[in-house]
C-alpha cells in the first residue's frame, strides 16, 4: 500500500526564492539550509519508508525567530513541518516538498532546575536523557524513558506523547509535564500551565500533548522531576511459550502489583539481542519478561517474593533476580537495544505501535504470528507488556521486490487486529503518516470531523504539518471555521488526497 501525501502546491513552489529571501531577514544565513544535497539529511525521520525533499530547512534559535517564521508562513500561505531530533517512527516529521521544515534542534538548553517545586524548564531540543543526567546528582530523574532517549528530544516527546519502559507506573509524557510555551500558526505565543500542579479552565496542555505538530510549535516545556526510588530490583523470567509469558503479565497486574516496568520479548528477539549485546538472557526460553520493582527496601523485597511465586504458578522455566545495580541495568540493556539488534535477522524492519487490553495478549500475539506467516514474513516481538503496548517488528529486506509492501500490509492487518479486540492504533509513537489511513478503523466520520474542528480552531488554513493524522484533508470552511465572502472560500485549490 502506498501512502499518498498532498500534492505540492505550484503557487508555493513558484515563490521559493521569495520565501528564502524573506527568511534571510529573520534568520542568519547559516541557519537556513537551501542546498539540495544538504536538505537530503532531512528528507525523512525514523519512518524511512517514505521520503520527501523539504522546500527549505529553517533552524531558529529564539522564540522570536520561531514566531516570525510562522507569521511569515501564514502570510505567504506556506506549510510548516516542525521537527525535533527526527526519531519519529510514524513519519510525524516527514517533510513536504512545498513546506518549510522547522528544525528545533538549536533549542537545546535547560533553562531552570527548580528542586523545591520538583520541576525543570527546558527547551524542546533538549534530549530526553539529558534531563535525568542534569538532576541525577541530587537524586532526581525524569520518568518517561523511550528506547530512543539518548537521541529523542523533549519537544518530540510532547508532540507524540511518548512513553517508555517505565510508563506503566509513572505515566506517559502527558503525566510528567506541567507547562508549555507554544507558538501558533500566526506567530502568536501562548503559555499553558506552569510550575503549578493543575491548570485552570480547559485542559489545553493535555490537548497540545500528543497533537503531533498539528496545533502549534512547542518552544519551552516545564517537566516534572521525581526523586529516585530508594531501591530498584529487576527480575528476568523465562517461559516455554509466549502465551505463558502473557498470562504471567496479566497475573501480576491482577494481584494489584504495579511494577516500575514490565517488558516482554519473544525467542527471535532474545537470540538477536544476545548476538548484538550479550545480557545473559536464557536462549532456551520462548519468551522472557523483565520486571522491575522499585520503592522502599522492605516493599521491594516483599514484592520480589510475590512475583517469584506468581512466576512459578504460571510455569516459568527460569527466574533470575538482580543482585546489584549493574545486573539490573544489564537486564535492561538488551531491551533498550532490541530494535537495532534485530537487524541481524533481516536488514529492515517496520515497528508498529498498537495497544490492546492486557487480557487479550495471548490471542493477539498468536494472531500477529499468523498474519506475518500469510505474507511469508517474520515478526519479532518486544513490547511494554504491562500496559499492553505492542511493538511488533515486522522483518523484511527492502532489496527484495515486494517485501516492503508485504511488510506494510502485515503492519496494517496487525493494527486492525488491535482495534478489533478493543485496542487502539497507537500507544506512544503517534499516528503521523504511518497510521493515518487506518483512522477510519477506529473512528467514524463524526468522530474525525470533531477532531478536525479542533485542528481548525488552531490552524484554519491547515498549514501546520498537513497530510498527517487525518485520512482526508478537509477545508475548515466545511466546519464553519473560516470566513467566507461572496460564496468564495480563501485558497479554493487547497488539495485533497
CSV table of N, CA and C in Angstrom, one decimal, residues 106-190:
chain,number,residue,atom,x,y,z
A,106,UNK,N,18.3,23.5,17.7
A,106,UNK,CA,19.1,24.6,18.4
A,106,UNK,C,18.5,25.1,19.7
A,107,UNK,N,17.3,24.7,20.0
A,107,UNK,CA,16.7,25.0,21.3
A,107,UNK,C,17.1,23.9,22.2
A,108,UNK,N,18.3,23.9,22.7
A,108,UNK,CA,18.9,22.8,23.4
A,108,UNK,C,19.4,23.1,24.8
A,109,UNK,N,18.8,24.1,25.4
A,109,UNK,CA,19.2,24.5,26.8
A,109,UNK,C,18.3,24.1,27.9
A,110,UNK,N,18.8,23.7,29.0
A,110,UNK,CA,18.0,23.6,30.2
A,110,UNK,C,18.0,24.9,30.9
A,111,UNK,N,16.8,25.5,30.9
A,111,UNK,CA,16.7,26.9,31.4
A,111,UNK,C,16.7,27.1,32.9
A,112,UNK,N,16.1,26.1,33.6
A,112,UNK,CA,16.0,26.2,35.1
A,112,UNK,C,15.7,24.9,35.6
A,113,UNK,N,16.3,24.6,36.8
A,113,UNK,CA,16.0,23.4,37.6
A,113,UNK,C,15.5,23.9,38.9
A,114,UNK,N,14.3,23.5,39.3
A,114,UNK,CA,13.7,24.0,40.5
A,114,UNK,C,13.4,22.8,41.4
A,115,UNK,N,14.4,22.4,42.2
A,115,UNK,CA,14.2,21.3,43.1
A,115,UNK,C,13.1,21.4,44.1
A,116,UNK,N,12.9,22.7,44.5
A,116,UNK,CA,11.9,23.0,45.5
A,116,UNK,C,10.5,22.6,45.0
A,117,UNK,N,10.2,22.9,43.8
A,117,UNK,CA,8.9,22.6,43.1
A,117,UNK,C,9.0,21.4,42.3
A,118,UNK,N,10.1,20.7,42.3
A,118,UNK,CA,10.3,19.4,41.6
A,118,UNK,C,10.0,19.5,40.1
A,119,UNK,N,10.6,20.5,39.5
A,119,UNK,CA,10.3,20.6,38.0
A,119,UNK,C,11.5,21.3,37.4
A,120,UNK,N,11.5,21.2,36.1
A,120,UNK,CA,12.6,21.9,35.3
A,120,UNK,C,12.0,22.5,34.1
A,121,UNK,N,12.5,23.7,33.7
A,121,UNK,CA,12.1,24.3,32.4
A,121,UNK,C,13.2,24.1,31.4
A,122,UNK,N,12.8,23.5,30.3
A,122,UNK,CA,13.8,23.1,29.3
A,122,UNK,C,13.3,23.5,27.9
A,123,UNK,N,14.2,23.7,27.0
A,123,UNK,CA,13.9,24.0,25.6
A,123,UNK,C,13.5,22.7,24.9
A,124,UNK,N,12.8,22.7,23.8
A,124,UNK,CA,12.3,21.5,23.2
A,124,UNK,C,13.3,20.6,22.5
A,125,UNK,N,14.5,21.2,22.2
A,125,UNK,CA,15.6,20.4,21.6
A,125,UNK,C,16.4,19.6,22.6
A,126,UNK,N,16.2,19.8,23.9
A,126,UNK,CA,16.9,19.1,24.9
A,126,UNK,C,16.6,17.6,24.8
A,127,UNK,N,17.7,16.7,24.8
A,127,UNK,CA,17.4,15.3,24.7
A,127,UNK,C,16.8,14.8,26.0
A,128,UNK,N,15.9,13.8,25.8
A,128,UNK,CA,15.2,13.2,26.9
A,128,UNK,C,16.1,12.8,28.1
A,129,UNK,N,17.2,12.1,27.8
A,129,UNK,CA,18.1,11.6,28.8
A,129,UNK,C,18.9,12.7,29.5
A,130,UNK,N,19.1,13.8,28.8
A,130,UNK,CA,19.9,14.9,29.3
A,130,UNK,C,19.2,15.5,30.6
A,131,UNK,N,17.9,15.4,30.6
A,131,UNK,CA,17.2,16.0,31.8
A,131,UNK,C,17.5,15.1,33.0
A,132,UNK,N,17.5,13.8,32.9
A,132,UNK,CA,17.9,13.0,34.1
A,132,UNK,C,19.3,13.2,34.4
A,133,UNK,N,20.2,13.3,33.4
A,133,UNK,CA,21.6,13.5,33.7
A,133,UNK,C,21.8,14.8,34.5
A,134,UNK,N,21.1,15.8,34.1
A,134,UNK,CA,21.2,17.1,34.8
A,134,UNK,C,20.8,17.1,36.2
A,135,UNK,N,19.9,16.2,36.6
A,135,UNK,CA,19.4,16.3,38.0
A,135,UNK,C,19.8,15.1,38.8
A,136,UNK,N,20.6,14.1,38.3
A,136,UNK,CA,20.9,12.9,39.0
A,136,UNK,C,21.8,13.1,40.2
A,137,UNK,N,22.6,14.1,40.2
A,137,UNK,CA,23.5,14.4,41.3
A,137,UNK,C,22.7,14.7,42.6
A,138,UNK,N,21.5,15.2,42.4
A,138,UNK,CA,20.6,15.5,43.6
A,138,UNK,C,19.6,14.4,43.8
A,139,UNK,N,19.7,13.2,43.1
A,139,UNK,CA,18.9,12.1,43.4
A,139,UNK,C,17.5,12.2,42.7
A,140,UNK,N,17.4,13.0,41.6
A,140,UNK,CA,16.2,13.1,40.8
A,140,UNK,C,16.3,12.5,39.4
A,141,UNK,N,15.2,12.4,38.7
A,141,UNK,CA,15.2,11.9,37.3
A,141,UNK,C,13.9,12.3,36.7
A,142,UNK,N,13.9,12.2,35.3
A,142,UNK,CA,12.7,12.4,34.5
A,142,UNK,C,12.2,11.1,34.1
A,143,UNK,N,11.0,10.7,34.4
A,143,UNK,CA,10.5,9.3,34.3
A,143,UNK,C,10.3,8.8,32.9
A,144,UNK,N,9.6,9.4,32.0
A,144,UNK,CA,9.4,8.8,30.7
A,144,UNK,C,10.8,8.5,30.0
A,145,UNK,N,10.9,7.3,29.5
A,145,UNK,CA,12.2,6.8,29.0
A,145,UNK,C,12.1,6.0,27.7
A,146,UNK,N,11.7,6.6,26.6
A,146,UNK,CA,11.6,5.8,25.4
A,146,UNK,C,13.0,5.2,25.0
A,147,UNK,N,12.9,4.2,24.2
A,147,UNK,CA,14.2,3.5,23.8
A,147,UNK,C,15.1,4.4,23.1
A,148,UNK,N,14.6,5.5,22.5
A,148,UNK,CA,15.5,6.4,21.8
A,148,UNK,C,15.9,7.6,22.7
A,149,UNK,N,15.8,7.4,24.0
A,149,UNK,CA,16.0,8.5,24.9
A,149,UNK,C,17.4,9.2,24.8
A,150,UNK,N,18.4,8.5,24.3
A,150,UNK,CA,19.7,9.2,24.2
A,150,UNK,C,19.7,10.1,23.0
A,151,UNK,N,18.7,10.1,22.1
A,151,UNK,CA,18.6,10.9,20.9
A,151,UNK,C,17.4,11.8,20.9
A,152,UNK,N,16.2,11.2,21.3
A,152,UNK,CA,15.0,11.9,21.1
A,152,UNK,C,14.9,13.2,21.9
A,153,UNK,N,14.2,14.2,21.4
A,153,UNK,CA,14.0,15.5,22.1
A,153,UNK,C,12.8,15.5,22.9
A,154,UNK,N,12.8,16.4,23.9
A,154,UNK,CA,11.6,16.5,24.8
A,154,UNK,C,10.5,17.1,24.0
A,155,UNK,N,10.8,18.0,23.0
A,155,UNK,CA,9.7,18.6,22.2
A,155,UNK,C,9.0,17.5,21.4
A,156,UNK,N,9.8,16.6,20.8
A,156,UNK,CA,9.2,15.5,20.1
A,156,UNK,C,8.4,14.6,21.0
A,157,UNK,N,8.9,14.4,22.2
A,157,UNK,CA,8.2,13.6,23.2
A,157,UNK,C,6.8,14.2,23.5
A,158,UNK,N,6.7,15.5,23.6
A,158,UNK,CA,5.5,16.2,23.8
A,158,UNK,C,4.5,16.0,22.6
A,159,UNK,N,5.1,16.2,21.4
A,159,UNK,CA,4.3,16.0,20.2
A,159,UNK,C,3.7,14.7,20.0
A,160,UNK,N,4.4,13.6,20.4
A,160,UNK,CA,3.9,12.3,20.2
A,160,UNK,C,3.3,11.6,21.5
A,161,UNK,N,3.4,12.4,22.7
A,161,UNK,CA,3.1,11.8,24.0
A,161,UNK,C,3.8,10.5,24.2
A,162,UNK,N,5.1,10.6,24.1
A,162,UNK,CA,6.0,9.4,24.2
A,162,UNK,C,5.9,8.8,25.6
A,163,UNK,N,6.2,7.5,25.7
A,163,UNK,CA,6.2,6.7,26.9
A,163,UNK,C,7.6,6.2,27.3
A,164,UNK,N,7.7,4.8,27.3
A,164,UNK,CA,8.9,4.2,27.6
A,164,UNK,C,8.7,3.0,28.5
A,165,UNK,N,9.7,2.4,28.9
A,165,UNK,CA,9.6,1.1,29.7
A,165,UNK,C,9.0,1.4,31.1
A,166,UNK,N,9.1,2.6,31.6
A,166,UNK,CA,8.6,2.9,33.0
A,166,UNK,C,7.3,3.6,33.0
A,167,UNK,N,6.6,3.7,31.8
A,167,UNK,CA,5.3,4.4,31.8
A,167,UNK,C,4.2,3.7,32.5
A,168,UNK,N,4.4,2.4,32.7
A,168,UNK,CA,3.3,1.6,33.4
A,168,UNK,C,3.0,2.2,34.7
A,169,UNK,N,4.1,2.5,35.5
A,169,UNK,CA,3.9,3.0,36.8
A,169,UNK,C,3.9,4.6,36.9
A,170,UNK,N,4.7,5.2,36.0
A,170,UNK,CA,4.9,6.6,36.2
A,170,UNK,C,4.3,7.5,35.1
A,171,UNK,N,3.6,6.8,34.1
A,171,UNK,CA,2.9,7.6,33.1
A,171,UNK,C,3.6,8.0,31.9
A,172,UNK,N,2.9,8.5,30.9
A,172,UNK,CA,3.4,8.9,29.7
A,172,UNK,C,3.9,10.4,29.8
A,173,UNK,N,4.3,11.0,28.7
A,173,UNK,CA,4.7,12.4,28.8
A,173,UNK,C,3.7,13.3,29.3
A,174,UNK,N,2.4,13.1,29.0
A,174,UNK,CA,1.3,13.9,29.4
A,174,UNK,C,1.2,13.9,31.0
A,175,UNK,N,1.6,12.9,31.6
A,175,UNK,CA,1.6,12.8,33.1
A,175,UNK,C,2.8,13.4,33.7
A,176,UNK,N,3.7,13.8,32.9
A,176,UNK,CA,5.0,14.3,33.5
A,176,UNK,C,5.4,15.7,33.0
A,177,UNK,N,4.5,16.4,32.5
A,177,UNK,CA,4.8,17.8,32.1
A,177,UNK,C,3.8,18.7,32.8
A,178,UNK,N,4.2,19.9,33.2
A,178,UNK,CA,3.4,20.8,33.9
A,178,UNK,C,3.0,22.1,33.1
A,179,UNK,N,3.9,22.4,32.1
A,179,UNK,CA,3.6,23.6,31.4
A,179,UNK,C,4.3,23.6,30.0
A,180,UNK,N,3.7,24.4,29.1
A,180,UNK,CA,4.3,24.6,27.7
A,180,UNK,C,4.2,26.0,27.3
A,181,UNK,N,5.2,26.4,26.5
A,181,UNK,CA,5.1,27.6,25.7
A,181,UNK,C,5.0,27.2,24.3
A,182,UNK,N,4.0,27.8,23.6
A,182,UNK,CA,3.7,27.3,22.2
A,182,UNK,C,3.5,28.5,21.3
A,183,UNK,N,4.1,28.4,20.1
A,183,UNK,CA,3.9,29.4,19.1
A,183,UNK,C,2.8,28.9,18.1
A,184,UNK,N,1.8,29.7,17.9
A,184,UNK,CA,0.7,29.3,17.0
A,184,UNK,C,1.0,29.7,15.5
A,185,UNK,N,0.2,29.3,14.6
A,185,UNK,CA,0.5,29.4,13.2
A,185,UNK,C,0.6,30.9,12.8
A,186,UNK,N,-0.1,31.8,13.4
A,186,UNK,CA,0.0,33.2,13.0
A,186,UNK,C,1.2,33.9,13.7
A,187,UNK,N,2.0,33.2,14.5
A,187,UNK,CA,3.1,33.8,15.2
A,187,UNK,C,2.8,34.2,16.7
A,188,UNK,N,1.5,34.0,17.1
A,188,UNK,CA,1.1,34.3,18.5
A,188,UNK,C,1.8,33.3,19.4
A,189,UNK,N,2.2,33.8,20.6
A,189,UNK,CA,2.9,33.0,21.6
A,189,UNK,C,2.0,32.8,22.8
A,190,UNK,N,1.7,31.6,23.2
A,190,UNK,CA,0.9,31.4,24.4
A,190,UNK,C,1.6,30.5,25.4
